[in-house]
mmCIF file of C-alpha atoms and ligand atoms in Angstrom:
data_model
loop_
_atom_site.group_PDB
_atom_site.id
_atom_site.type_symbol
_atom_site.label_atom_id
_atom_site.label_comp_id
_atom_site.label_asym_id
_atom_site.label_seq_id
_atom_site.Cartn_x
_atom_site.Cartn_y
_atom_site.Cartn_z
ATOM 1 C CA MET A 27 214.136 -55.692 77.606
ATOM 2 C CA ASN A 28 212.585 -52.628 79.563
ATOM 3 C CA THR A 29 211.202 -54.385 82.683
ATOM 4 C CA ILE A 30 209.764 -51.292 84.575
ATOM 5 C CA ALA A 31 206.658 -53.253 84.556
ATOM 6 C CA ASN A 32 207.534 -56.618 84.786
ATOM 7 C CA ALA A 33 209.425 -55.367 87.550
ATOM 8 C CA ALA A 34 206.666 -53.013 88.900
ATOM 9 C CA PRO A 35 203.012 -54.334 89.885
ATOM 10 C CA ALA A 36 203.723 -53.026 93.754
ATOM 11 C CA HIS A 37 202.610 -49.512 93.036
ATOM 12 C CA VAL A 38 200.002 -50.288 90.874
ATOM 13 C CA GLY A 39 198.281 -52.166 93.584
ATOM 14 C CA SER A 40 194.926 -53.014 93.468
ATOM 15 C CA GLU A 41 193.662 -49.909 91.483
ATOM 16 C CA PRO A 42 192.103 -51.201 87.708
ATOM 17 C CA LEU A 43 194.643 -50.570 84.981
ATOM 18 C CA LEU A 44 193.959 -48.264 82.345
ATOM 19 C CA LEU A 45 196.977 -48.785 79.645
ATOM 20 C CA GLU A 46 199.256 -51.515 80.106
ATOM 21 C CA VAL A 47 202.486 -51.304 77.444
ATOM 22 C CA ASP A 48 204.447 -54.461 77.261
ATOM 23 C CA ASP A 49 207.572 -54.961 75.876
ATOM 24 C CA LEU A 50 207.077 -52.474 72.898
ATOM 25 C CA VAL A 51 209.923 -52.336 70.196
ATOM 26 C CA GLN A 52 209.590 -50.488 67.024
ATOM 27 C CA ARG A 53 212.088 -50.973 64.227
ATOM 28 C CA TYR A 54 212.366 -48.499 60.838
ATOM 29 C CA THR A 55 214.017 -49.599 58.081
ATOM 30 C CA LEU A 56 215.960 -46.511 56.520
ATOM 31 C CA PRO A 57 216.342 -46.112 52.522
ATOM 32 C CA ARG A 58 219.718 -48.131 51.642
ATOM 33 C CA GLU A 59 222.910 -46.311 51.343
ATOM 34 C CA ASN A 60 224.142 -48.481 48.784
ATOM 35 C CA LEU A 61 223.619 -51.536 46.940
ATOM 36 C CA PHE A 62 226.463 -54.048 48.523
ATOM 37 C CA GLN A 63 224.992 -52.925 52.357
ATOM 38 C CA PRO A 64 221.961 -54.231 54.267
ATOM 39 C CA ALA A 65 219.369 -51.512 54.937
ATOM 40 C CA PRO A 66 220.082 -49.585 58.140
ATOM 41 C CA GLN A 67 217.359 -50.007 60.726
ATOM 42 C CA VAL A 68 216.696 -47.537 63.552
ATOM 43 C CA LEU A 69 215.558 -48.934 66.754
ATOM 44 C CA ALA A 70 212.864 -46.038 67.944
ATOM 45 C CA LEU A 71 211.409 -48.133 70.660
ATOM 46 C CA ASN A 72 213.538 -50.832 72.326
ATOM 47 C CA GLY A 73 211.361 -52.981 74.580
ATOM 48 C CA VAL A 74 209.137 -50.084 76.136
ATOM 49 C CA SER A 75 206.781 -51.105 79.075
ATOM 50 C CA VAL A 76 204.848 -49.019 80.900
ATOM 51 C CA GLN A 77 201.149 -49.377 83.302
ATOM 52 C CA LEU A 78 199.247 -46.155 84.127
ATOM 53 C CA THR A 79 196.228 -46.947 86.577
ATOM 54 C CA ALA A 80 192.877 -44.925 85.602
ATOM 55 C CA GLY A 81 192.572 -41.187 86.300
ATOM 56 C CA LYS A 82 196.421 -41.002 86.853
ATOM 57 C CA SER A 83 198.654 -39.236 84.048
ATOM 58 C CA ILE A 84 202.151 -40.122 82.722
ATOM 59 C CA GLY A 85 204.921 -37.852 81.281
ATOM 60 C CA VAL A 86 207.204 -39.019 78.849
ATOM 61 C CA VAL A 87 210.318 -36.952 78.767
ATOM 62 C CA GLY A 88 213.726 -37.011 76.495
ATOM 63 C CA GLU A 89 215.521 -35.120 74.005
ATOM 64 C CA SER A 90 214.788 -35.573 70.322
ATOM 65 C CA GLY A 91 215.071 -38.622 68.819
ATOM 66 C CA SER A 92 214.327 -40.502 71.933
ATOM 67 C CA GLY A 93 211.156 -42.268 70.765
ATOM 68 C CA LYS A 94 208.233 -40.313 72.599
ATOM 69 C CA SER A 95 206.239 -39.864 69.138
ATOM 70 C CA THR A 96 206.789 -43.215 67.943
ATOM 71 C CA PHE A 97 205.605 -44.344 71.513
ATOM 72 C CA ALA A 98 202.621 -42.010 71.175
ATOM 73 C CA ARG A 99 201.809 -43.574 67.836
ATOM 74 C CA ALA A 100 202.290 -47.241 69.026
ATOM 75 C CA VAL A 101 200.027 -45.962 72.227
ATOM 76 C CA MET A 102 197.182 -44.525 69.488
ATOM 77 C CA ALA A 103 197.289 -47.384 67.206
ATOM 78 C CA LEU A 104 198.096 -44.730 64.693
ATOM 79 C CA GLU A 105 201.020 -47.303 63.846
ATOM 80 C CA THR A 106 202.060 -51.257 63.948
ATOM 81 C CA PRO A 107 204.843 -52.042 66.660
ATOM 82 C CA THR A 108 207.413 -54.601 65.251
ATOM 83 C CA SER A 109 206.403 -56.572 68.490
ATOM 84 C CA GLY A 110 205.018 -56.102 71.932
ATOM 85 C CA SER A 111 201.486 -55.036 73.275
ATOM 86 C CA VAL A 112 199.270 -51.866 73.899
ATOM 87 C CA ARG A 113 196.532 -52.897 75.833
ATOM 88 C CA LEU A 114 194.095 -50.222 76.827
ATOM 89 C CA LEU A 115 190.953 -51.438 79.655
ATOM 90 C CA GLY A 116 192.214 -54.590 78.780
ATOM 91 C CA ARG A 117 191.576 -55.103 74.789
ATOM 92 C CA ASP A 118 195.487 -55.420 72.844
ATOM 93 C CA LEU A 119 194.511 -52.309 70.427
ATOM 94 C CA HIS A 120 196.954 -53.886 67.854
ATOM 95 C CA ARG A 121 194.622 -56.900 67.541
ATOM 96 C CA LEU A 122 191.547 -55.537 67.321
ATOM 97 C CA PRO A 123 189.903 -56.117 64.086
ATOM 98 C CA ALA A 124 189.502 -52.730 62.300
ATOM 99 C CA GLY A 125 185.940 -52.079 63.093
ATOM 100 C CA GLU A 126 186.182 -52.644 67.032
ATOM 101 C CA LEU A 127 189.471 -50.432 67.011
ATOM 102 C CA ARG A 128 187.319 -47.590 65.089
ATOM 103 C CA ARG A 129 184.584 -48.071 68.080
ATOM 104 C CA ALA A 130 187.451 -48.072 70.824
ATOM 105 C CA ARG A 131 189.249 -44.765 69.850
ATOM 106 C CA ARG A 132 186.088 -43.268 71.902
ATOM 107 C CA ASP A 133 188.011 -44.095 74.745
ATOM 108 C CA PHE A 134 191.242 -42.573 73.769
ATOM 109 C CA GLN A 135 192.225 -39.966 71.579
ATOM 110 C CA MET A 136 195.168 -37.142 70.487
ATOM 111 C CA VAL A 137 196.262 -34.037 71.038
ATOM 112 C CA PHE A 138 199.053 -33.132 68.773
ATOM 113 C CA GLN A 139 201.890 -30.707 69.139
ATOM 114 C CA ASP A 140 201.018 -27.912 66.552
ATOM 115 C CA PRO A 141 197.105 -25.967 66.818
ATOM 116 C CA TYR A 142 198.468 -24.685 62.931
ATOM 117 C CA GLY A 143 198.836 -27.723 61.288
ATOM 118 C CA SER A 144 196.620 -30.271 62.837
ATOM 119 C CA LEU A 145 193.337 -28.749 62.388
ATOM 120 C CA ASP A 146 192.049 -28.631 58.805
ATOM 121 C CA PRO A 147 192.352 -25.203 57.278
ATOM 122 C CA ARG A 148 189.135 -25.606 54.601
ATOM 123 C CA GLN A 149 186.677 -27.069 57.680
ATOM 124 C CA THR A 150 184.413 -25.365 59.880
ATOM 125 C CA VAL A 151 185.185 -25.985 63.861
ATOM 126 C CA VAL A 152 181.953 -27.930 64.362
ATOM 127 C CA ARG A 153 182.647 -30.259 61.744
ATOM 128 C CA ILE A 154 186.517 -30.439 63.331
ATOM 129 C CA VAL A 155 185.220 -30.961 66.512
ATOM 130 C CA ALA A 156 182.898 -33.380 65.935
ATOM 131 C CA GLU A 157 184.874 -35.578 63.422
ATOM 132 C CA PRO A 158 186.106 -38.104 65.932
ATOM 133 C CA LEU A 159 182.513 -38.478 66.644
ATOM 134 C CA THR A 160 181.509 -39.132 63.267
ATOM 135 C CA ALA A 161 184.276 -41.078 62.542
ATOM 136 C CA ILE A 162 182.941 -43.902 65.201
ATOM 137 C CA GLY A 163 179.459 -43.844 64.069
ATOM 138 C CA ARG A 164 176.502 -41.479 62.424
ATOM 139 C CA VAL A 165 175.049 -38.812 64.989
ATOM 140 C CA ASP A 166 172.718 -36.821 63.921
ATOM 141 C CA HIS A 167 172.941 -33.194 63.133
ATOM 142 C CA ALA A 168 171.255 -31.299 65.768
ATOM 143 C CA GLU A 169 173.062 -33.794 68.130
ATOM 144 C CA GLN A 170 176.001 -33.056 66.944
ATOM 145 C CA ARG A 171 176.107 -29.542 67.547
ATOM 146 C CA ALA A 172 174.646 -29.852 70.585
ATOM 147 C CA ARG A 173 177.704 -31.798 71.700
ATOM 148 C CA VAL A 174 180.284 -29.405 69.795
ATOM 149 C CA ALA A 175 178.342 -26.431 71.900
ATOM 150 C CA ALA A 176 178.881 -28.364 75.420
ATOM 151 C CA VAL A 177 182.228 -29.538 74.592
ATOM 152 C CA LEU A 178 183.281 -25.937 73.419
ATOM 153 C CA LYS A 179 182.270 -25.049 76.619
ATOM 154 C CA GLN A 180 184.267 -26.972 78.233
ATOM 155 C CA VAL A 181 187.360 -25.346 76.638
ATOM 156 C CA GLY A 182 186.819 -22.021 77.801
ATOM 157 C CA LEU A 183 185.305 -21.368 73.828
ATOM 158 C CA ARG A 184 181.345 -19.977 72.779
ATOM 159 C CA ASP A 185 178.772 -21.547 70.587
ATOM 160 C CA ALA A 186 179.278 -18.508 68.301
ATOM 161 C CA ASP A 187 182.868 -20.239 67.443
ATOM 162 C CA MET A 188 181.529 -23.328 65.890
ATOM 163 C CA ASP A 189 180.919 -21.731 62.499
ATOM 164 C CA LYS A 190 184.388 -20.161 62.086
ATOM 165 C CA TYR A 191 187.745 -21.604 60.637
ATOM 166 C CA PRO A 192 190.724 -22.089 62.244
ATOM 167 C CA HIS A 193 192.333 -19.171 60.876
ATOM 168 C CA GLU A 194 189.970 -16.811 62.816
ATOM 169 C CA PHE A 195 191.570 -18.018 65.886
ATOM 170 C CA SER A 196 194.672 -17.113 68.231
ATOM 171 C CA GLY A 197 197.408 -20.540 68.293
ATOM 172 C CA GLY A 198 195.893 -20.991 71.966
ATOM 173 C CA GLN A 199 192.402 -21.049 70.892
ATOM 174 C CA ARG A 200 193.047 -23.450 68.025
ATOM 175 C CA GLN A 201 195.324 -25.885 70.774
ATOM 176 C CA ARG A 202 191.705 -25.349 72.587
ATOM 177 C CA ILE A 203 189.780 -26.870 69.556
ATOM 178 C CA ALA A 204 192.032 -29.258 69.464
ATOM 179 C CA VAL A 205 191.584 -30.407 72.937
ATOM 180 C CA ALA A 206 187.824 -30.286 72.845
ATOM 181 C CA ARG A 207 188.020 -32.444 69.124
ATOM 182 C CA ALA A 208 190.006 -34.896 71.647
ATOM 183 C CA LEU A 209 187.156 -34.291 74.470
ATOM 184 C CA ILE A 210 183.898 -34.855 72.250
ATOM 185 C CA THR A 211 184.088 -38.859 72.550
ATOM 186 C CA GLN A 212 184.463 -38.801 76.295
ATOM 187 C CA PRO A 213 187.668 -40.307 76.131
ATOM 188 C CA LYS A 214 189.568 -41.945 79.320
ATOM 189 C CA LEU A 215 193.048 -41.099 77.844
ATOM 190 C CA ILE A 216 194.173 -38.191 76.115
ATOM 191 C CA VAL A 217 197.649 -38.480 74.362
ATOM 192 C CA ALA A 218 199.116 -35.110 74.062
ATOM 193 C CA ASP A 219 202.101 -34.681 72.218
ATOM 194 C CA GLU A 220 203.958 -32.002 73.178
ATOM 195 C CA PRO A 221 200.778 -29.851 73.468
ATOM 196 C CA VAL A 222 202.281 -26.688 74.299
ATOM 197 C CA SER A 223 205.582 -26.282 72.941
ATOM 198 C CA ALA A 224 204.396 -24.001 70.231
ATOM 199 C CA LEU A 225 202.601 -22.076 71.535
ATOM 200 C CA ASP A 226 204.137 -18.544 72.833
ATOM 201 C CA VAL A 227 205.395 -18.585 76.938
ATOM 202 C CA SER A 228 202.540 -16.729 78.116
ATOM 203 C CA VAL A 229 199.609 -18.879 76.637
ATOM 204 C CA GLN A 230 201.396 -22.287 77.504
ATOM 205 C CA ALA A 231 200.233 -21.812 81.210
ATOM 206 C CA GLN A 232 196.679 -21.090 79.854
ATOM 207 C CA VAL A 233 196.286 -24.597 78.257
ATOM 208 C CA LEU A 234 198.330 -26.530 80.832
ATOM 209 C CA ASN A 235 195.614 -25.100 83.548
ATOM 210 C CA LEU A 236 192.808 -25.824 81.106
ATOM 211 C CA LEU A 237 194.318 -29.610 80.465
ATOM 212 C CA GLU A 238 194.645 -29.575 84.406
ATOM 213 C CA ASP A 239 190.668 -28.395 85.149
ATOM 214 C CA LEU A 240 189.828 -30.966 82.765
ATOM 215 C CA GLN A 241 191.643 -33.955 84.365
ATOM 216 C CA ASP A 242 189.787 -32.692 87.522
ATOM 217 C CA GLU A 243 186.707 -32.556 86.421
ATOM 218 C CA PHE A 244 186.485 -35.817 84.393
ATOM 219 C CA GLY A 245 189.095 -38.115 85.782
ATOM 220 C CA LEU A 246 190.779 -37.975 82.845
ATOM 221 C CA SER A 247 194.073 -39.515 82.145
ATOM 222 C CA TYR A 248 197.193 -38.045 79.679
ATOM 223 C CA MET A 249 199.978 -39.443 78.865
ATOM 224 C CA LEU A 250 201.933 -36.304 77.955
ATOM 225 C CA ILE A 251 204.626 -36.393 75.540
ATOM 226 C CA SER A 252 207.401 -33.478 76.379
ATOM 227 C CA HIS A 253 211.183 -32.483 76.050
ATOM 228 C CA ASP A 254 210.428 -30.296 78.905
ATOM 229 C CA LEU A 255 210.361 -32.002 82.516
ATOM 230 C CA ALA A 256 208.602 -28.736 83.887
ATOM 231 C CA VAL A 257 205.712 -29.438 82.043
ATOM 232 C CA VAL A 258 204.935 -33.167 82.710
ATOM 233 C CA GLU A 259 205.953 -32.781 86.680
ATOM 234 C CA TYR A 260 203.130 -30.152 86.471
ATOM 235 C CA LEU A 261 199.923 -32.808 85.551
ATOM 236 C CA CYS A 262 201.436 -35.739 85.778
ATOM 237 C CA ASP A 263 201.652 -38.540 88.840
ATOM 238 C CA GLU A 264 204.263 -40.302 87.120
ATOM 239 C CA ILE A 265 207.503 -39.588 84.764
ATOM 240 C CA ALA A 266 208.957 -41.984 82.052
ATOM 241 C CA VAL A 267 212.380 -40.741 81.283
ATOM 242 C CA MET A 268 212.651 -42.043 77.580
ATOM 243 C CA TYR A 269 216.790 -42.830 76.035
ATOM 244 C CA LEU A 270 217.272 -44.039 72.474
ATOM 245 C CA GLY A 271 213.941 -45.838 72.545
ATOM 246 C CA ARG A 272 214.180 -47.285 76.337
ATOM 247 C CA VAL A 273 212.770 -46.006 79.280
ATOM 248 C CA VAL A 274 215.839 -45.523 81.543
ATOM 249 C CA GLU A 275 214.022 -44.054 84.703
ATOM 250 C CA GLN A 276 210.456 -43.894 85.770
ATOM 251 C CA GLY A 277 208.984 -42.477 89.050
ATOM 252 C CA ARG A 278 206.952 -39.890 90.356
ATOM 253 C CA PRO A 279 207.945 -36.236 89.622
ATOM 254 C CA GLU A 280 209.267 -35.888 93.412
ATOM 255 C CA ASP A 281 211.482 -39.027 93.041
ATOM 256 C CA LEU A 282 212.914 -38.082 89.747
ATOM 257 C CA PHE A 283 213.297 -34.311 90.978
ATOM 258 C CA ASN A 284 214.931 -34.953 94.466
ATOM 259 C CA HIS A 285 216.359 -38.410 94.179
ATOM 260 C CA CYS A 286 217.082 -38.934 90.621
ATOM 261 C CA ALA A 287 218.450 -41.836 89.641
ATOM 262 C CA HIS A 288 219.411 -41.381 85.878
ATOM 263 C CA PRO A 289 222.663 -39.602 85.010
ATOM 264 C CA TYR A 290 220.332 -38.983 81.433
ATOM 265 C CA THR A 291 217.516 -37.596 84.279
ATOM 266 C CA ARG A 292 220.012 -35.892 85.858
ATOM 267 C CA ALA A 293 221.336 -34.544 82.760
ATOM 268 C CA LEU A 294 217.854 -33.359 81.343
ATOM 269 C CA LEU A 295 217.687 -31.470 85.164
ATOM 270 C CA GLU A 296 220.281 -29.540 84.458
ATOM 271 C CA ALA A 297 219.672 -28.804 80.719
ATOM 272 C CA VAL A 298 218.929 -24.887 81.221
ATOM 273 C CA PRO A 299 218.410 -23.229 78.577
ATOM 274 C CA ARG A 300 215.756 -25.170 77.063
ATOM 275 C CA PRO A 301 217.391 -26.522 73.825
ATOM 276 C CA ARG A 302 216.465 -24.811 70.317
ATOM 277 C CA PRO A 303 215.369 -26.265 67.389
ATOM 278 C CA GLY A 304 218.674 -26.320 65.849
ATOM 279 C CA ARG A 305 220.660 -27.819 68.393
ATOM 280 C CA ASP A 306 217.625 -30.413 68.799
ATOM 281 C CA ARG A 307 218.200 -31.440 65.198
ATOM 282 C CA GLN A 308 221.646 -32.275 65.269
ATOM 283 C CA ARG A 309 220.990 -34.484 68.379
ATOM 284 C CA ARG A 310 218.778 -36.811 66.707
ATOM 285 C CA GLY A 311 221.004 -37.625 63.768
ATOM 286 C CA ALA A 312 223.730 -38.475 66.542
ATOM 287 C CA GLN A 313 221.429 -40.590 68.183
ATOM 288 C CA VAL A 314 220.834 -42.601 65.340
ATOM 289 C CA ILE A 315 223.961 -43.198 64.918
ATOM 290 C CA ALA A 316 224.853 -43.978 68.757
ATOM 291 C CA SER A 317 221.915 -46.543 68.821
ATOM 292 C CA GLN A 318 223.962 -48.516 66.007
ATOM 293 C CA SER A 319 227.313 -47.778 67.532
ATOM 294 C CA LYS A 320 229.658 -50.060 69.898
ATOM 295 C CA TRP A 321 227.990 -49.241 72.897
ATOM 296 C CA SER A 322 224.621 -50.835 71.386
ATOM 297 C CA THR A 323 226.004 -54.170 73.916
ATOM 298 C CA GLY A 324 226.161 -52.364 76.959
ATOM 299 C CA CYS A 325 224.403 -48.803 78.018
ATOM 300 C CA ALA A 326 222.806 -46.518 75.608
ATOM 301 C CA TYR A 327 223.705 -43.619 77.344
ATOM 302 C CA ALA A 328 227.807 -45.008 78.495
ATOM 303 C CA GLU A 329 229.152 -42.875 75.515
ATOM 304 C CA ARG A 330 227.809 -39.665 77.312
ATOM 305 C CA CYS A 331 227.903 -40.878 80.794
ATOM 306 C CA PRO A 332 230.286 -39.362 83.620
ATOM 307 C CA PHE A 333 230.018 -42.573 85.539
ATOM 308 C CA ALA A 334 230.699 -45.239 82.938
ATOM 309 C CA ASP A 335 232.617 -48.290 83.403
ATOM 310 C CA ALA A 336 233.913 -51.084 81.558
ATOM 311 C CA HIS A 337 230.865 -52.722 83.137
ATOM 312 C CA CYS A 338 228.612 -49.975 81.626
ATOM 313 C CA SER A 339 230.158 -50.389 77.876
ATOM 314 C CA ALA A 340 229.587 -54.407 78.129
ATOM 315 C CA VAL A 341 226.239 -55.305 79.779
ATOM 316 C CA ALA A 342 223.092 -52.931 79.215
ATOM 317 C CA PRO A 343 221.659 -52.580 82.390
ATOM 318 C CA VAL A 344 217.650 -53.311 82.781
ATOM 319 C CA ALA A 345 215.243 -51.230 84.758
ATOM 320 C CA ARG A 346 215.453 -52.282 88.429
ATOM 321 C CA SER A 347 213.643 -50.770 91.434
ATOM 322 C CA VAL A 348 215.444 -48.594 93.532
ATOM 323 C CA GLY A 349 212.227 -46.815 95.844
ATOM 324 C CA ALA A 350 208.998 -47.231 96.154
ATOM 325 C CA GLY A 351 207.392 -46.951 92.413
ATOM 326 C CA HIS A 352 210.740 -45.579 91.520
ATOM 327 C CA TYR A 353 212.998 -47.619 88.752
ATOM 328 C CA SER A 354 216.470 -46.907 86.740
ATOM 329 C CA ALA A 355 217.871 -48.522 84.519
ATOM 330 C CA CYS A 356 221.898 -47.706 85.514
ATOM 331 C CA HIS A 357 224.454 -49.408 86.972
ATOM 332 C CA HIS A 358 224.942 -46.343 88.938
ATOM 333 C CA ALA A 359 221.765 -45.919 90.448
ATOM 334 C CA GLU A 360 222.374 -45.735 94.121
ATOM 335 C CA THR A 361 225.770 -43.129 93.249
ATOM 336 C CA VAL A 362 223.525 -40.918 91.042
ATOM 337 C CA MET A 363 220.925 -41.050 94.325
ATOM 338 C CA THR A 364 223.595 -39.532 96.501
ATOM 339 C CA LEU A 365 224.572 -36.960 94.504
ATOM 340 C CA PRO A 366 222.706 -33.497 95.974
ATOM 341 C CA PRO A 367 219.706 -32.264 94.498
ATOM 342 C CA LEU A 368 219.837 -29.662 91.231
ATOM 343 C CA ALA A 369 218.329 -26.358 92.154
ATOM 344 C CA VAL A 370 215.958 -26.627 89.122
ATOM 345 C CA GLU A 371 212.881 -23.833 88.823
ATOM 346 C CA VAL A 372 209.800 -25.324 87.701
HETATM 347 P P1 ADP B 4 211.166 -38.027 69.448
HETATM 348 O O1 ADP B 4 209.466 -38.306 69.494
HETATM 349 O O2 ADP B 4 211.563 -37.844 71.042
HETATM 350 O O3 ADP B 4 211.674 -36.745 68.806
HETATM 351 P P2 ADP B 4 210.671 -40.427 67.458
HETATM 352 O O4 ADP B 4 209.800 -41.171 68.274
HETATM 353 O O5 ADP B 4 210.756 -39.079 66.739
HETATM 354 O O6 ADP B 4 211.346 -39.494 68.654
HETATM 355 O O7 ADP B 4 211.758 -40.758 66.683
HETATM 356 C C1 ADP B 4 212.394 -41.846 67.298
HETATM 357 C C2 ADP B 4 213.482 -42.323 66.274
HETATM 358 O O8 ADP B 4 212.807 -43.219 65.255
HETATM 359 C C3 ADP B 4 214.528 -41.150 65.654
HETATM 360 O O9 ADP B 4 215.825 -41.982 65.300
HETATM 361 C C4 ADP B 4 213.839 -40.645 63.832
HETATM 362 O O10 ADP B 4 214.588 -40.304 63.115
HETATM 363 C C5 ADP B 4 213.404 -42.353 64.319
HETATM 364 N N1 ADP B 4 211.926 -42.646 63.489
HETATM 365 C C6 ADP B 4 210.856 -41.647 63.562
HETATM 366 N N2 ADP B 4 210.017 -42.079 62.703
HETATM 367 C C7 ADP B 4 210.527 -42.839 61.708
HETATM 368 C C8 ADP B 4 210.087 -43.075 60.645
HETATM 369 N N3 ADP B 4 208.662 -43.168 60.363
HETATM 370 N N4 ADP B 4 211.131 -43.716 59.602
HETATM 371 C C9 ADP B 4 212.371 -44.037 60.105
HETATM 372 N N5 ADP B 4 212.900 -43.686 61.388
HETATM 373 C C10 ADP B 4 211.720 -42.608 62.164
#
């Protein structure tokens, strides 16, 4: 079990908790390869625990296949986990009756990666943006238009954009529409899965600036999923690094950048240039296999780790405190922390 949250009540202090994820496990059964063997399974989440204080934001990073999107779907209650719980403002989302969950969705909304695929091309902007409101209950037509107009303004679009269709907008503007849709219910938490990675680099900064402004204005919390440490560093108070379904390091951005305590985080910091999509997909396959391989009794990262020894391949490290609010699941965390910081440009 990843005990990051269980080991870490101190940094939460007396602040009210917005999100408590406890020992989340998600196991998928894959199609059987032949009749005589059991269906293979993937452990997409292997005991993930995090806590988030109201008004703070957390970034979840890791390469493709590490379980970030599965984690996001479980937090959004789009998928039922195999075990574990997700509590938002004290309510256990996966145990709420359907009607209550629908109403609770007011408090948490999602922005997806692809602003082209996530907006229905046959709907006008007003209908797209109002959809989370109408999913909760009836809203009269005039109020719907007024609220959509207000939220479009907040994301830098105009009233007149309301009656247009998604294809009339650029990628950056479409992502603004997606953000407007997430904002319309005045949520406390927005889960954003790779919100800028499909955008041109020149537009990415504009969307990140918008997310930052909204955070300041409304005291929003983000759970920001990204393969890119620089993106989460920009917006988040806390970063959780995932590897093969586990959180292997968690701390403030400055902890990770200056006193990184897990060799995998160090490898992510070193990973320049950023992975190309083709290379990403290849790695994903390798990880699925790695997760079920001989290393499953020990540290999942041992196979790739320059510090791995016999102890690492025999005993899975449990997350432990390596500094105030800083946790690592590595037997060699202290050694990694003594290495000089990497000159990373962020
Ligand atoms: P990431 O978002 O970090 O790329 P994912 O959460 O998409 O990672 O995937 C984690 C692992 O779970 C991968 O091995 C992936 O192939 C597997 N996986 C994700 N969704 C499913 C699913 N619906 N069925 C089977 N396997 C899945």
